[in-house]
Amino acid sequence: MPSRDYNLFDEPWIPVRWVPTTPHSTLGAPPDLVGVRELLLRSSEIAGLAIVDPPAHSALLRILYALTARVTHLDEAGPGDWGERRLEVLEAGRLPDAGIDKYVTKYRDRFFLYDVASKRPWMQDPRLAEQCDGDNTAGVNKLIVTRPSGNNHAWFRHGHDASPDLPDAPEAVMNLLVWHFYGPSGRCSSREVGGVKSASATAGPLRTALSYHPEGDSLFETLLAGLVRPESTVKRETDQCPWEWDELPDPEAPAPSPPGPCARLTACSQHALLLVPDPQDPQLVRDAYITWAYRSGRIPRDDDYLIWQVSQQGNRYPRPADSRRALWRDLDALLLKEPPGTAQPRRPKVFEYASEVSEDLRVRALGFEQEGQAKDTQFIDAATPPVLGFAEKEAARTTPPVGRMRQLGETYGRRLERAVKRAWAEYVRDTKADGGTWADEAAARYWPCAEAEFWDRFRRLDRTGRAANGGFERQAARAAFLRLAQEAYDTVTASATRTQRGAKAVSNARIELYGGARKPRGRG
């Protein structure tokens, strides 16, 4: 069995996009894949990660944030002012070579993908080979989240668990990260520890959530903007990443709470995995163990890249990923300290500090629409134009134009849905008819146009600070969103107006676009 043939610091496994001005070497164009060490050294030449699967992109960004904090010594609040030290790194134009070399030298032994010698393969638990049933492993089809496995239907590719296509190491590592951050709850492979066998796992820390990341013109800017100021009590000796631990964690002990940002970024997995290399080719993975990491308890969910909301019961939860929801509808929750809304949304903590790196940062949303247990629906990957120049700095500015535009767009989207559903119910003379078909078509017509309208008005806002309220014209914006809702309503209901009954139903329901009929005032 290969033991130390694949080191993630050195092997090219991370897909990247280079900035257009990156010079070609004597060997040709820059490589499409790089190792961790080259990525850190050349981050100022890299435009961004080119990872196809958004949850893998989101997970790897968190790993890279932690490494960036380590090599720049921004993993502690002191000495001096943390913000000024980050600006010094920014002015240097690249991550420090000395810091990268020192860290790689110290932890190179912990970045082998397969490590029989020291039994510390990267982000894996080698004890699973003995604690799990070797004849009943998860298999590589289970590891690769986009493949059908077990008794699931095959939609886009055929595969057999008995003779699967073996993934290469880069694909396996990306899916290893997806499992650590987005793994499901429920039944998994049995793991026997202390004479007790169990097969129940807790969901990963990012499962069902949508995370938001500031994004600069280069990966160097992106990584610096993604750092969060550590609390003054954080020490790097205790705030450790999993590969920095002296010992593997006790699976029978309660799940530990992360003591600082590096642990929050990398050490909140509820799953334990072990990749089994192909004995003939270490570039391929032949099998995988996937099971629970801690028998009891759950690491508290606390992530600096999520929008947190409060339920009617008073519980704090991250805004869920919804593939049908455009990113602009979350924009005010990203920019404002106290955005409006009954859910009391709170912007991701990272945006309190991101604008210190650049005011021209974009926002990238990455996630996975899924339920808490096994069902996965769709990946989500969306980005905005540069928006962080609008970041709110004064506490009194709690209702800027961007929030009002979002509210207007949402208002007329909801009114349109009510109108088409009411029209359908009156048309078919069934008050319980849901009108889902008309509502889906109306939404498909309205929301893309509303998004274009939002960004058009966003670009026209005053950036000099001279115009009152940013030059925002509420009545004009209201009229624009209403017009879009009217156009969608007329198109969707057009077929019903050919009959007298249909025309009457469509006419009666149109009032919902304007807020519905007013309730009569009571006498007295």
Short mmCIF file of C-alpha atoms in Angstrom, two decimals:
data_model
loop_
_atom_site.label_atom_id
_atom_site.label_comp_id
_atom_site.label_asym_id
_atom_site.label_seq_id
_atom_site.Cartn_x
_atom_site.Cartn_y
_atom_site.Cartn_z
CA MET A 1 0.00 0.00 0.00
CA PRO A 2 1.41 3.42 -0.85
CA SER A 3 2.19 5.39 2.25
CA ARG A 4 3.61 8.81 1.43
CA ASP A 5 3.21 9.27 -2.29
CA TYR A 6 0.77 12.15 -2.30
CA ASN A 7 1.44 15.30 -0.30
CA LEU A 8 -1.21 18.02 -0.64
CA PHE A 9 1.34 20.80 -0.18
CA ASP A 10 3.19 19.66 -3.29
CA GLU A 11 0.83 17.71 -5.55
CA PRO A 12 -1.31 19.77 -7.98
CA TRP A 13 -4.93 19.18 -6.91
CA ILE A 14 -6.58 22.60 -6.58
CA PRO A 15 -8.07 24.05 -9.82
CA VAL A 16 -7.41 27.78 -10.18
CA ARG A 17 -7.94 30.68 -12.57
CA TRP A 18 -4.96 32.95 -13.15
CA VAL A 19 -5.15 36.72 -13.54
CA PRO A 20 -4.85 37.62 -17.24
CA THR A 21 -1.49 39.37 -16.77
CA THR A 22 0.25 36.33 -15.30
CA PRO A 23 3.36 35.75 -17.44
CA HIS A 24 3.97 32.40 -19.08
CA SER A 25 7.05 30.48 -18.07
CA THR A 26 9.46 28.73 -20.40
CA LEU A 27 7.25 25.64 -19.99
CA GLY A 28 4.16 27.45 -21.19
CA ALA A 29 0.97 28.75 -19.57
CA PRO A 30 0.49 28.57 -15.79
CA PRO A 31 -0.84 25.18 -14.62
CA ASP A 32 -4.57 24.56 -14.17
CA LEU A 33 -3.93 22.72 -10.90
CA VAL A 34 -1.66 23.74 -8.05
CA GLY A 35 -0.71 22.39 -4.65
CA VAL A 36 -1.35 24.24 -1.41
CA ARG A 37 2.18 25.62 -1.20
CA GLU A 38 2.19 27.06 -4.73
CA LEU A 39 -1.31 28.43 -4.21
CA LEU A 40 -0.21 30.40 -1.16
CA LEU A 41 3.04 31.59 -2.74
CA ARG A 42 1.33 32.74 -5.96
CA SER A 43 -2.05 33.80 -4.55
CA SER A 44 -1.55 37.34 -5.89
CA GLU A 45 -1.28 35.89 -9.43
CA ILE A 46 -4.37 33.70 -9.05
CA ALA A 47 -7.75 35.27 -9.82
CA GLY A 48 -9.69 32.68 -7.84
CA LEU A 49 -10.49 29.04 -7.29
CA ALA A 50 -12.02 27.19 -10.26
CA ILE A 51 -13.81 24.50 -8.29
CA VAL A 52 -16.93 23.18 -9.99
CA ASP A 53 -18.82 22.05 -6.88
CA PRO A 54 -19.85 25.06 -4.72
CA PRO A 55 -19.83 23.17 -1.38
CA ALA A 56 -16.27 22.02 -2.07
CA HIS A 57 -15.35 25.61 -2.99
CA SER A 58 -16.86 26.89 0.26
CA ALA A 59 -15.12 24.21 2.33
CA LEU A 60 -11.70 24.76 0.76
CA LEU A 61 -11.96 28.52 1.25
CA ARG A 62 -12.30 27.90 4.99
CA ILE A 63 -9.19 25.72 4.98
CA LEU A 64 -7.30 28.43 3.08
CA TYR A 65 -8.51 31.18 5.42
CA ALA A 66 -7.02 29.25 8.34
CA LEU A 67 -3.72 28.72 6.50
CA THR A 68 -3.61 32.41 5.54
CA ALA A 69 -4.11 33.40 9.16
CA ARG A 70 -1.29 31.09 10.19
CA VAL A 71 1.34 32.18 7.66
CA THR A 72 0.62 35.89 8.23
CA HIS A 73 0.38 35.56 12.03
CA LEU A 74 -3.08 37.11 11.84
CA ASP A 75 -4.37 34.15 13.83
CA GLU A 76 -4.04 36.19 17.05
CA ALA A 77 -5.32 39.68 17.83
CA GLY A 78 -1.89 41.00 18.87
CA PRO A 79 0.77 42.23 18.95
CA GLY A 80 -0.32 45.71 17.92
CA ASP A 81 -3.47 46.43 15.96
CA TRP A 82 -4.75 43.43 14.00
CA GLY A 83 -6.27 45.58 11.27
CA GLU A 84 -3.04 47.50 10.69
CA ARG A 85 -1.04 44.29 10.51
CA ARG A 86 -3.44 42.98 7.86
CA LEU A 87 -3.02 46.19 5.87
CA GLU A 88 0.76 45.73 6.02
CA VAL A 89 0.36 42.29 4.44
CA LEU A 90 -1.98 43.82 1.83
CA GLU A 91 0.55 46.53 1.00
CA ALA A 92 3.28 43.88 0.60
CA GLY A 93 1.18 42.50 -2.25
CA ARG A 94 1.66 38.81 -1.45
CA LEU A 95 1.58 36.36 1.42
CA PRO A 96 4.97 36.20 3.17
CA ASP A 97 7.30 33.57 1.70
CA ALA A 98 9.03 33.05 5.03
CA GLY A 99 5.76 32.40 6.84
CA ILE A 100 4.67 29.91 4.18
CA ASP A 101 7.99 28.05 4.18
CA LYS A 102 8.05 27.86 7.98
CA TYR A 103 4.52 26.49 8.16
CA VAL A 104 5.04 23.98 5.33
CA THR A 105 8.23 22.71 6.94
CA LYS A 106 6.53 22.29 10.30
CA TYR A 107 3.37 20.52 9.10
CA ARG A 108 4.40 18.83 5.87
CA ASP A 109 4.08 15.40 7.54
CA ARG A 110 0.41 16.12 8.29
CA PHE A 111 -0.53 16.85 4.67
CA PHE A 112 -0.07 13.38 3.18
CA LEU A 113 -3.32 12.05 1.72
CA TYR A 114 -2.38 8.51 2.69
CA ASP A 115 -0.08 8.03 5.63
CA VAL A 116 0.52 4.55 6.92
CA ALA A 117 3.82 5.46 8.56
CA SER A 118 2.69 8.08 11.11
CA LYS A 119 -1.04 7.30 10.89
CA ARG A 120 -2.01 10.95 10.38
CA PRO A 121 -3.48 11.25 6.88
CA TRP A 122 -4.80 14.77 6.26
CA MET A 123 -8.32 15.39 7.66
CA GLN A 124 -8.83 11.64 8.15
CA ASP A 125 -9.02 9.13 10.98
CA PRO A 126 -6.85 6.03 10.38
CA ARG A 127 -8.51 4.23 13.31
CA LEU A 128 -11.54 3.57 11.11
CA ALA A 129 -9.69 0.74 9.38
CA GLU A 130 -9.94 -1.19 12.66
CA GLN A 131 -13.10 0.29 14.19
CA CYS A 132 -15.33 -0.19 11.13
CA ASP A 133 -16.24 -3.31 9.21
CA GLY A 134 -13.79 -3.63 6.34
CA ASP A 135 -16.28 -5.74 4.41
CA ASN A 136 -18.99 -3.09 4.67
CA THR A 137 -17.32 0.19 3.80
CA ALA A 138 -19.08 3.24 2.34
CA GLY A 139 -17.33 2.95 -1.02
CA VAL A 140 -16.26 5.64 -3.44
CA ASN A 141 -19.74 6.11 -4.94
CA LYS A 142 -20.92 7.22 -1.50
CA LEU A 143 -17.87 9.47 -1.11
CA ILE A 144 -18.52 11.35 -4.37
CA VAL A 145 -21.66 13.31 -3.50
CA THR A 146 -22.79 13.74 -7.11
CA ARG A 147 -22.92 9.99 -7.78
CA PRO A 148 -25.85 7.64 -7.15
CA SER A 149 -25.05 4.98 -4.59
CA GLY A 150 -26.82 2.20 -2.76
CA ASN A 151 -30.47 1.96 -3.85
CA ASN A 152 -30.69 5.53 -5.17
CA HIS A 153 -31.82 6.12 -8.73
CA ALA A 154 -29.22 6.92 -11.36
CA TRP A 155 -30.18 10.10 -13.25
CA PHE A 156 -27.15 11.32 -15.11
CA ARG A 157 -24.66 8.46 -14.94
CA HIS A 158 -24.68 4.74 -14.43
CA GLY A 159 -22.48 3.15 -11.82
CA HIS A 160 -22.22 0.06 -9.72
CA ASP A 161 -21.02 -0.05 -6.16
CA ALA A 162 -19.39 -3.42 -6.87
CA SER A 163 -17.22 -2.03 -9.68
CA PRO A 164 -17.15 1.78 -9.39
CA ASP A 165 -15.13 4.20 -11.44
CA LEU A 166 -12.28 5.10 -9.13
CA PRO A 167 -11.92 8.85 -8.48
CA ASP A 168 -8.54 10.48 -8.71
CA ALA A 169 -6.99 12.08 -5.65
CA PRO A 170 -8.12 15.69 -6.37
CA GLU A 171 -11.76 14.60 -6.79
CA ALA A 172 -11.57 12.47 -3.65
CA VAL A 173 -10.09 15.30 -1.56
CA MET A 174 -12.78 17.77 -2.67
CA ASN A 175 -15.52 15.32 -1.71
CA LEU A 176 -13.76 14.54 1.56
CA LEU A 177 -14.16 18.23 2.40
CA VAL A 178 -17.80 18.25 1.31
CA TRP A 179 -18.51 15.40 3.72
CA HIS A 180 -16.74 17.19 6.59
CA PHE A 181 -18.74 20.39 6.12
CA TYR A 182 -22.03 19.27 4.49
CA GLY A 183 -22.36 15.62 5.53
CA PRO A 184 -25.87 14.38 6.42
CA SER A 185 -27.27 13.29 9.73
CA GLY A 186 -28.72 9.84 10.24
CA ARG A 187 -27.45 6.34 9.70
CA CYS A 188 -23.88 5.81 8.54
CA SER A 189 -21.33 2.99 8.65
CA SER A 190 -21.08 1.27 12.03
CA ARG A 191 -18.11 2.24 14.18
CA GLU A 192 -17.17 0.28 17.29
CA VAL A 193 -15.39 2.20 20.05
CA GLY A 194 -14.96 0.96 23.64
CA GLY A 195 -16.91 -2.18 22.88
CA VAL A 196 -20.00 -0.23 21.80
CA LYS A 197 -21.05 -0.18 18.15
CA SER A 198 -23.17 2.66 16.76
CA ALA A 199 -24.06 4.03 13.34
CA SER A 200 -25.68 7.42 13.86
CA ALA A 201 -24.09 10.64 12.66
CA THR A 202 -24.88 14.31 13.26
CA ALA A 203 -25.17 16.72 10.33
CA GLY A 204 -22.13 18.69 9.21
CA PRO A 205 -21.72 22.32 10.37
CA LEU A 206 -22.76 23.86 7.03
CA ARG A 207 -25.48 21.43 5.99
CA THR A 208 -28.52 23.28 4.49
CA ALA A 209 -26.79 26.66 4.93
CA LEU A 210 -25.70 29.22 2.35
CA SER A 211 -22.37 30.91 3.04
CA TYR A 212 -21.24 34.29 1.75
CA HIS A 213 -17.63 35.19 0.98
CA PRO A 214 -16.02 38.53 0.06
CA GLU A 215 -14.16 38.17 -3.22
CA GLY A 216 -11.39 40.42 -4.54
CA ASP A 217 -9.58 40.79 -7.85
CA SER A 218 -7.07 38.12 -6.80
CA LEU A 219 -7.08 35.14 -4.48
CA PHE A 220 -4.64 37.07 -2.30
CA GLU A 221 -7.26 39.78 -1.72
CA THR A 222 -10.00 37.19 -1.29
CA LEU A 223 -8.10 35.34 1.42
CA LEU A 224 -7.16 38.49 3.33
CA ALA A 225 -10.72 39.85 3.09
CA GLY A 226 -12.03 36.53 4.42
CA LEU A 227 -10.15 36.80 7.71
CA VAL A 228 -12.01 37.70 10.89
CA ARG A 229 -10.34 39.49 13.78
CA PRO A 230 -9.71 36.91 16.54
CA GLU A 231 -10.87 37.55 20.07
CA SER A 232 -8.15 38.89 22.37
CA THR A 233 -8.18 35.62 24.34
CA VAL A 234 -7.39 33.41 21.34
CA LYS A 235 -3.98 31.69 21.37
CA ARG A 236 -2.64 29.76 18.42
CA GLU A 237 -1.40 27.00 20.71
CA THR A 238 -5.01 26.15 21.63
CA ASP A 239 -6.95 27.39 18.58
CA GLN A 240 -5.74 24.55 16.37
CA CYS A 241 -6.71 22.98 13.07
CA PRO A 242 -7.25 19.17 13.00
CA TRP A 243 -3.90 18.49 11.33
CA GLU A 244 -2.15 20.45 14.10
CA TRP A 245 -3.52 18.33 16.94
CA ASP A 246 -0.94 16.26 18.81
CA GLU A 247 -3.45 13.42 19.20
CA LEU A 248 -6.58 12.39 17.38
CA PRO A 249 -9.77 13.29 19.29
CA ASP A 250 -11.52 10.82 21.57
CA PRO A 251 -14.73 9.77 19.75
CA GLU A 252 -16.38 8.87 23.07
CA ALA A 253 -15.75 12.31 24.60
CA PRO A 254 -18.28 15.12 24.12
CA ALA A 255 -17.83 17.08 20.92
CA PRO A 256 -15.49 20.00 21.77
CA SER A 257 -16.33 23.67 21.22
CA PRO A 258 -13.88 25.53 18.98
CA PRO A 259 -11.73 27.98 20.99
CA GLY A 260 -11.09 30.41 18.12
CA PRO A 261 -11.47 31.23 14.42
CA CYS A 262 -9.00 28.64 13.06
CA ALA A 263 -10.81 25.83 14.89
CA ARG A 264 -14.20 27.24 13.82
CA LEU A 265 -13.01 27.19 10.23
CA THR A 266 -11.60 23.67 10.15
CA ALA A 267 -12.40 21.59 13.23
CA CYS A 268 -16.20 21.41 13.43
CA SER A 269 -16.75 18.21 11.44
CA GLN A 270 -19.18 15.66 12.81
CA HIS A 271 -17.95 12.95 10.45
CA ALA A 272 -14.84 10.79 10.36
CA LEU A 273 -13.49 9.55 7.03
CA LEU A 274 -10.65 7.46 5.72
CA LEU A 275 -9.65 7.13 2.08
CA VAL A 276 -8.17 3.86 0.83
CA PRO A 277 -5.73 4.27 -2.07
CA ASP A 278 -5.61 1.97 -5.03
CA PRO A 279 -2.61 -0.31 -4.47
CA GLN A 280 -1.64 -0.10 -8.12
CA ASP A 281 -1.97 3.67 -8.54
CA PRO A 282 -1.82 6.11 -5.59
CA GLN A 283 -3.40 8.75 -7.84
CA LEU A 284 -6.68 6.82 -7.48
CA VAL A 285 -8.86 6.13 -4.45
CA ARG A 286 -10.24 2.59 -4.26
CA ASP A 287 -12.51 2.78 -1.20
CA ALA A 288 -13.68 5.01 1.65
CA TYR A 289 -14.84 4.70 5.24
CA ILE A 290 -17.45 7.27 6.31
CA THR A 291 -18.90 7.32 9.80
CA TRP A 292 -19.50 9.47 12.89
CA ALA A 293 -16.74 11.45 14.65
CA TYR A 294 -18.29 11.90 18.12
CA ARG A 295 -20.75 9.55 19.77
CA SER A 296 -22.59 12.28 21.68
CA GLY A 297 -23.14 15.99 21.50
CA ARG A 298 -22.80 18.40 18.64
CA ILE A 299 -20.25 21.12 18.08
CA PRO A 300 -22.16 24.44 18.37
CA ARG A 301 -22.92 25.90 14.95
CA ASP A 302 -21.19 29.25 14.76
CA ASP A 303 -19.84 30.37 11.43
CA ASP A 304 -18.63 33.83 10.41
CA TYR A 305 -19.80 33.45 6.78
CA LEU A 306 -23.52 32.78 7.28
CA ILE A 307 -26.56 35.06 7.65
CA TRP A 308 -28.07 34.19 11.02
CA GLN A 309 -31.79 34.56 11.66
CA VAL A 310 -34.11 34.06 14.63
CA SER A 311 -37.14 31.78 14.40
CA GLN A 312 -40.53 32.54 15.94
CA GLN A 313 -39.52 30.26 18.81
CA GLY A 314 -36.44 32.41 19.41
CA ASN A 315 -33.93 29.92 18.03
CA ARG A 316 -30.91 31.16 16.08
CA TYR A 317 -30.40 29.42 12.73
CA PRO A 318 -28.50 30.12 9.48
CA ARG A 319 -30.42 31.34 6.43
CA PRO A 320 -31.01 28.14 4.43
CA ALA A 321 -29.75 27.61 0.92
CA ASP A 322 -32.55 27.98 -1.65
CA SER A 323 -31.62 27.50 -5.30
CA ARG A 324 -34.71 29.49 -6.39
CA ARG A 325 -33.67 32.62 -4.44
CA ALA A 326 -31.46 35.13 -6.28
CA LEU A 327 -28.49 36.54 -4.37
CA TRP A 328 -29.63 40.18 -4.65
CA ARG A 329 -32.53 39.36 -2.33
CA ASP A 330 -29.99 38.81 0.47
CA LEU A 331 -27.90 41.87 -0.34
CA ASP A 332 -29.19 44.19 2.38
CA ALA A 333 -28.66 41.44 4.96
CA LEU A 334 -25.02 41.34 3.84
CA LEU A 335 -24.40 45.08 3.91
CA LEU A 336 -26.42 46.36 6.83
CA LYS A 337 -25.72 45.92 10.51
CA GLU A 338 -29.41 45.81 11.32
CA PRO A 339 -31.33 44.89 8.18
CA PRO A 340 -35.13 44.97 8.38
CA GLY A 341 -37.21 41.81 8.60
CA THR A 342 -39.19 39.80 11.09
CA ALA A 343 -36.51 37.10 11.11
CA GLN A 344 -34.03 39.65 12.56
CA PRO A 345 -31.25 38.66 10.13
CA ARG A 346 -27.67 39.42 11.09
CA ARG A 347 -25.03 39.81 8.42
CA PRO A 348 -22.05 37.44 8.36
CA LYS A 349 -19.37 38.60 10.74
CA VAL A 350 -16.73 38.57 8.00
CA PHE A 351 -18.35 41.63 6.38
CA GLU A 352 -17.56 43.74 9.45
CA TYR A 353 -13.91 43.60 8.40
CA ALA A 354 -13.87 42.81 4.67
CA SER A 355 -14.22 46.40 3.42
CA GLU A 356 -10.94 47.28 5.21
CA VAL A 357 -9.16 45.29 2.49
CA SER A 358 -11.00 46.84 -0.45
CA GLU A 359 -14.26 48.65 -1.14
CA ASP A 360 -14.53 46.94 -4.51
CA LEU A 361 -15.11 43.44 -3.24
CA ARG A 362 -17.79 41.21 -4.71
CA VAL A 363 -19.87 38.77 -2.70
CA ARG A 364 -19.94 35.09 -3.67
CA ALA A 365 -22.64 32.84 -2.28
CA LEU A 366 -21.84 29.14 -2.10
CA GLY A 367 -24.02 26.39 -0.80
CA PHE A 368 -26.01 23.25 -1.23
CA GLU A 369 -29.80 23.12 -1.11
CA GLN A 370 -30.44 20.01 0.93
CA GLU A 371 -32.34 18.70 3.92
CA GLY A 372 -30.85 17.70 7.25
CA GLN A 373 -30.70 14.03 6.44
CA ALA A 374 -29.98 12.31 3.15
CA LYS A 375 -31.75 14.39 0.49
CA ASP A 376 -29.58 16.71 -1.61
CA THR A 377 -31.31 18.97 -4.17
CA GLN A 378 -29.02 21.41 -5.96
CA PHE A 379 -25.74 23.29 -5.76
CA ILE A 380 -25.78 27.08 -5.44
CA ASP A 381 -23.07 29.41 -6.77
CA ALA A 382 -23.80 33.10 -7.32
CA ALA A 383 -21.82 36.33 -7.26
CA THR A 384 -22.60 40.03 -7.15
CA PRO A 385 -20.80 42.95 -8.82
CA PRO A 386 -18.51 44.94 -6.47
CA VAL A 387 -20.79 46.04 -3.63
CA LEU A 388 -18.81 46.39 -0.43
CA GLY A 389 -18.26 50.08 -1.11
CA PHE A 390 -21.77 50.39 0.21
CA ALA A 391 -20.87 48.75 3.50
CA GLU A 392 -22.55 50.56 6.33
CA LYS A 393 -20.16 52.34 8.68
CA GLU A 394 -22.52 54.46 10.74
CA ALA A 395 -24.97 52.81 13.12
CA ALA A 396 -27.69 55.33 12.25
CA ARG A 397 -27.78 54.21 8.61
CA THR A 398 -30.04 51.23 9.04
CA THR A 399 -32.31 51.73 6.03
CA PRO A 400 -30.19 52.57 2.98
CA PRO A 401 -31.53 52.46 -0.55
CA VAL A 402 -30.35 48.94 -1.21
CA GLY A 403 -32.60 47.63 1.55
CA ARG A 404 -35.59 49.58 0.24
CA MET A 405 -35.09 48.28 -3.28
CA ARG A 406 -34.90 44.73 -2.00
CA GLN A 407 -38.09 45.23 0.00
CA LEU A 408 -39.93 46.61 -3.02
CA GLY A 409 -38.80 43.71 -5.18
CA GLU A 410 -39.91 41.21 -2.55
CA THR A 411 -43.25 42.98 -2.01
CA TYR A 412 -44.32 42.83 -5.63
CA GLY A 413 -43.04 39.26 -5.98
CA ARG A 414 -45.30 38.19 -3.11
CA ARG A 415 -48.27 40.18 -4.44
CA LEU A 416 -47.84 38.61 -7.87
CA GLU A 417 -47.91 35.13 -6.35
CA ARG A 418 -51.10 35.92 -4.40
CA ALA A 419 -52.75 37.41 -7.47
CA VAL A 420 -52.16 34.47 -9.82
CA LYS A 421 -53.20 31.96 -7.15
CA ARG A 422 -56.43 33.86 -6.47
CA ALA A 423 -57.12 34.18 -10.20
CA TRP A 424 -56.66 30.45 -10.67
CA ALA A 425 -58.87 29.60 -7.70
CA GLU A 426 -61.70 31.82 -9.01
CA TYR A 427 -61.24 30.53 -12.54
CA VAL A 428 -61.61 26.87 -11.54
CA ARG A 429 -64.19 27.76 -8.83
CA ASP A 430 -62.26 25.92 -6.16
CA THR A 431 -61.12 28.00 -3.20
CA LYS A 432 -58.66 25.27 -2.20
CA ALA A 433 -56.90 25.10 -5.57
CA ASP A 434 -53.25 26.06 -5.05
CA GLY A 435 -52.50 27.52 -8.51
CA GLY A 436 -48.94 26.25 -8.29
CA THR A 437 -48.45 26.06 -12.04
CA TRP A 438 -49.38 29.71 -12.60
CA ALA A 439 -47.36 30.76 -9.55
CA ASP A 440 -44.22 28.97 -10.79
CA GLU A 441 -44.53 30.49 -14.27
CA ALA A 442 -45.15 33.95 -12.84
CA ALA A 443 -42.10 33.62 -10.56
CA ALA A 444 -39.94 32.44 -13.46
CA ARG A 445 -40.97 35.55 -15.43
CA TYR A 446 -40.81 38.10 -12.61
CA TRP A 447 -37.68 37.36 -10.57
CA PRO A 448 -35.04 37.50 -13.37
CA CYS A 449 -36.49 40.83 -14.55
CA ALA A 450 -36.66 42.11 -10.96
CA GLU A 451 -33.01 41.17 -10.45
CA ALA A 452 -31.98 43.08 -13.59
CA GLU A 453 -34.02 46.07 -12.40
CA PHE A 454 -32.39 45.92 -8.97
CA TRP A 455 -28.82 45.91 -10.31
CA ASP A 456 -29.60 48.64 -12.84
CA ARG A 457 -30.84 50.92 -10.06
CA PHE A 458 -28.01 49.81 -7.77
CA ARG A 459 -25.43 50.95 -10.35
CA ARG A 460 -27.15 54.33 -10.64
CA LEU A 461 -27.01 55.10 -6.90
CA ASP A 462 -24.88 58.08 -5.95
CA ARG A 463 -21.45 57.02 -4.68
CA THR A 464 -20.16 60.49 -3.81
CA GLY A 465 -22.34 61.01 -0.76
CA ARG A 466 -23.66 64.29 -2.12
CA ALA A 467 -27.15 63.17 -3.11
CA ALA A 468 -29.66 62.67 -0.33
CA ASN A 469 -30.55 59.04 0.22
CA GLY A 470 -28.04 58.01 -2.44
CA GLY A 471 -30.21 59.50 -5.16
CA PHE A 472 -32.74 56.76 -4.63
CA GLU A 473 -36.19 57.47 -6.11
CA ARG A 474 -38.67 55.38 -4.22
CA GLN A 475 -41.72 56.11 -6.37
CA ALA A 476 -39.87 55.33 -9.58
CA ALA A 477 -38.53 52.08 -8.15
CA ARG A 478 -41.98 51.12 -6.90
CA ALA A 479 -43.48 51.80 -10.32
CA ALA A 480 -40.77 49.73 -12.01
CA PHE A 481 -41.29 46.63 -9.86
CA LEU A 482 -45.08 46.99 -10.14
CA ARG A 483 -44.81 47.15 -13.92
CA LEU A 484 -42.77 43.93 -13.96
CA ALA A 485 -45.37 42.21 -11.78
CA GLN A 486 -48.19 43.44 -14.05
CA GLU A 487 -46.43 42.16 -17.16
CA ALA A 488 -45.86 38.74 -15.61
CA TYR A 489 -49.48 38.60 -14.41
CA ASP A 490 -50.92 39.52 -17.82
CA THR A 491 -48.75 36.96 -19.61
CA VAL A 492 -49.48 34.08 -17.26
CA THR A 493 -53.25 34.66 -17.12
CA ALA A 494 -53.72 35.54 -20.80
CA SER A 495 -55.07 32.12 -21.78
CA ALA A 496 -57.87 32.34 -19.19
CA THR A 497 -59.20 35.70 -20.41
CA ARG A 498 -60.66 34.14 -23.55
CA THR A 499 -63.72 33.12 -21.58
CA GLN A 500 -66.07 35.35 -19.62
CA ARG A 501 -65.49 33.41 -16.41
CA GLY A 502 -61.72 33.54 -16.82
CA ALA A 503 -61.69 37.23 -17.68
CA LYS A 504 -63.74 38.01 -14.58
CA ALA A 505 -61.44 35.93 -12.37
CA VAL A 506 -58.32 37.61 -13.75
CA SER A 507 -59.88 41.07 -13.38
CA ASN A 508 -60.97 40.44 -9.78
CA ALA A 509 -57.60 39.04 -8.70
CA ARG A 510 -55.60 41.88 -10.26
CA ILE A 511 -56.24 43.99 -7.18
CA GLU A 512 -53.79 41.77 -5.27
CA LEU A 513 -50.96 43.39 -7.24
CA TYR A 514 -51.84 46.65 -5.50
CA GLY A 515 -52.07 45.24 -2.01
CA GLY A 516 -55.56 43.70 -2.13
CA ALA A 517 -58.91 45.12 -1.16
CA ARG A 518 -58.93 47.32 1.91
CA LYS A 519 -60.78 45.95 4.86
CA PRO A 520 -63.90 48.00 5.73
CA ARG A 521 -63.54 50.12 8.79
CA GLY A 522 -65.68 49.12 11.74
CA ARG A 523 -68.37 51.46 12.98
CA GLY A 524 -68.37 53.08 16.35
#
